[in-house]
Structure formats: structure tokens, C-alpha cells
């Protein structure tokens, strides 16, 4: 955990070993060209609001000094 300026704890997880580089924007646009639907996620209001499937939170489990935790929404 990281201590915020107001003294509260913020969960901070280093997922770098689990992540891969995201595709370039032009690659994403090329892959979505021609499809009839487009989705936009609000990066401000939608932060940590996308639900994870009920069977998937086990894949987000992490250990803190306070015990085991997992995300129910996308980190």
C-alpha cells in the first residue's frame, strides 16, 4: 500500500511483469474498421466501474499486509 497525503492507504500493485505493451492506436483502428458498433469508455467518470465477470476476480488477487484482496471491477 501507498500512504496518501491525507494518511489514508491507497492500494498499489505492480503488474508490470503481467502486462504486455498495448497495441498502437492505428492497429486498433484497423482491427475495428468495418464493424457496425463502436464503444467508448469514459476515462474520467468510468474509472474503476467496469464489472469483472463473477468467476474472474480470482485472477486479480493480490496480497497486502492487511490480507488477500481482489478486484470486483477492472483496476
XYZ file of C-alpha atoms in Angstrom:
75
model
C 0.000 0.000 0.000
C 0.940 3.625 -0.506
C 0.099 6.260 2.099
C -1.824 9.181 0.595
C -1.179 12.763 1.725
C -4.271 12.644 3.959
C -2.970 9.498 5.703
C -5.348 7.034 4.010
C -3.983 3.920 2.332
C -4.069 3.508 -1.427
C -3.699 0.045 -2.924
C -0.782 0.000 -5.350
C 0.009 -3.183 -7.276
C 2.964 -3.659 -9.593
C 1.508 -5.596 -12.539
C 4.443 -4.839 -14.854
C 5.544 -8.471 -15.014
C 1.998 -9.473 -16.063
C 1.446 -6.848 -18.721
C 2.333 -6.603 -22.364
C 2.577 -3.477 -24.466
C -0.848 -2.348 -25.703
C -1.394 -2.236 -29.452
C -0.742 1.013 -31.286
C -3.799 3.201 -31.948
C -3.579 2.668 -35.717
C -3.583 -1.112 -35.203
C -6.717 -0.866 -33.040
C -8.457 1.321 -35.620
C -7.513 -1.065 -38.449
C -8.898 -4.030 -36.499
C -12.213 -2.281 -35.790
C -12.761 -0.847 -39.282
C -15.929 -2.123 -40.938
C -17.742 -3.115 -37.740
C -21.215 -1.720 -37.099
C -20.771 -0.879 -33.416
C -18.333 1.286 -31.550
C -17.903 1.599 -27.789
C -16.403 4.476 -25.833
C -15.366 4.255 -22.203
C -15.345 7.447 -20.184
C -11.871 7.573 -18.648
C -12.991 10.128 -16.066
C -16.406 9.063 -14.810
C -15.981 5.397 -15.692
C -12.775 4.825 -13.725
C -12.965 1.506 -11.847
C -16.586 0.977 -12.914
C -16.345 -1.888 -15.452
C -17.583 -5.033 -13.720
C -15.461 -8.185 -13.822
C -17.277 -11.458 -14.554
C -18.262 -13.164 -11.250
C -15.873 -16.074 -11.859
C -12.858 -13.880 -12.739
C -11.863 -11.839 -9.621
C -9.588 -14.706 -8.558
C -7.265 -13.610 -11.376
C -6.869 -10.164 -9.773
C -5.972 -11.440 -6.287
C -3.119 -9.671 -4.525
C -1.552 -9.801 -1.065
C -1.248 -6.806 1.255
C -0.185 -6.507 4.888
C -3.925 -6.474 5.639
C -4.530 -9.826 3.885
C -5.748 -11.063 0.489
C -7.849 -8.835 -1.739
C -9.194 -8.922 -5.269
C -10.971 -6.539 -7.614
C -14.686 -6.827 -8.453
C -14.308 -4.057 -11.030
C -11.496 -3.592 -13.521
C -8.380 -1.996 -11.990
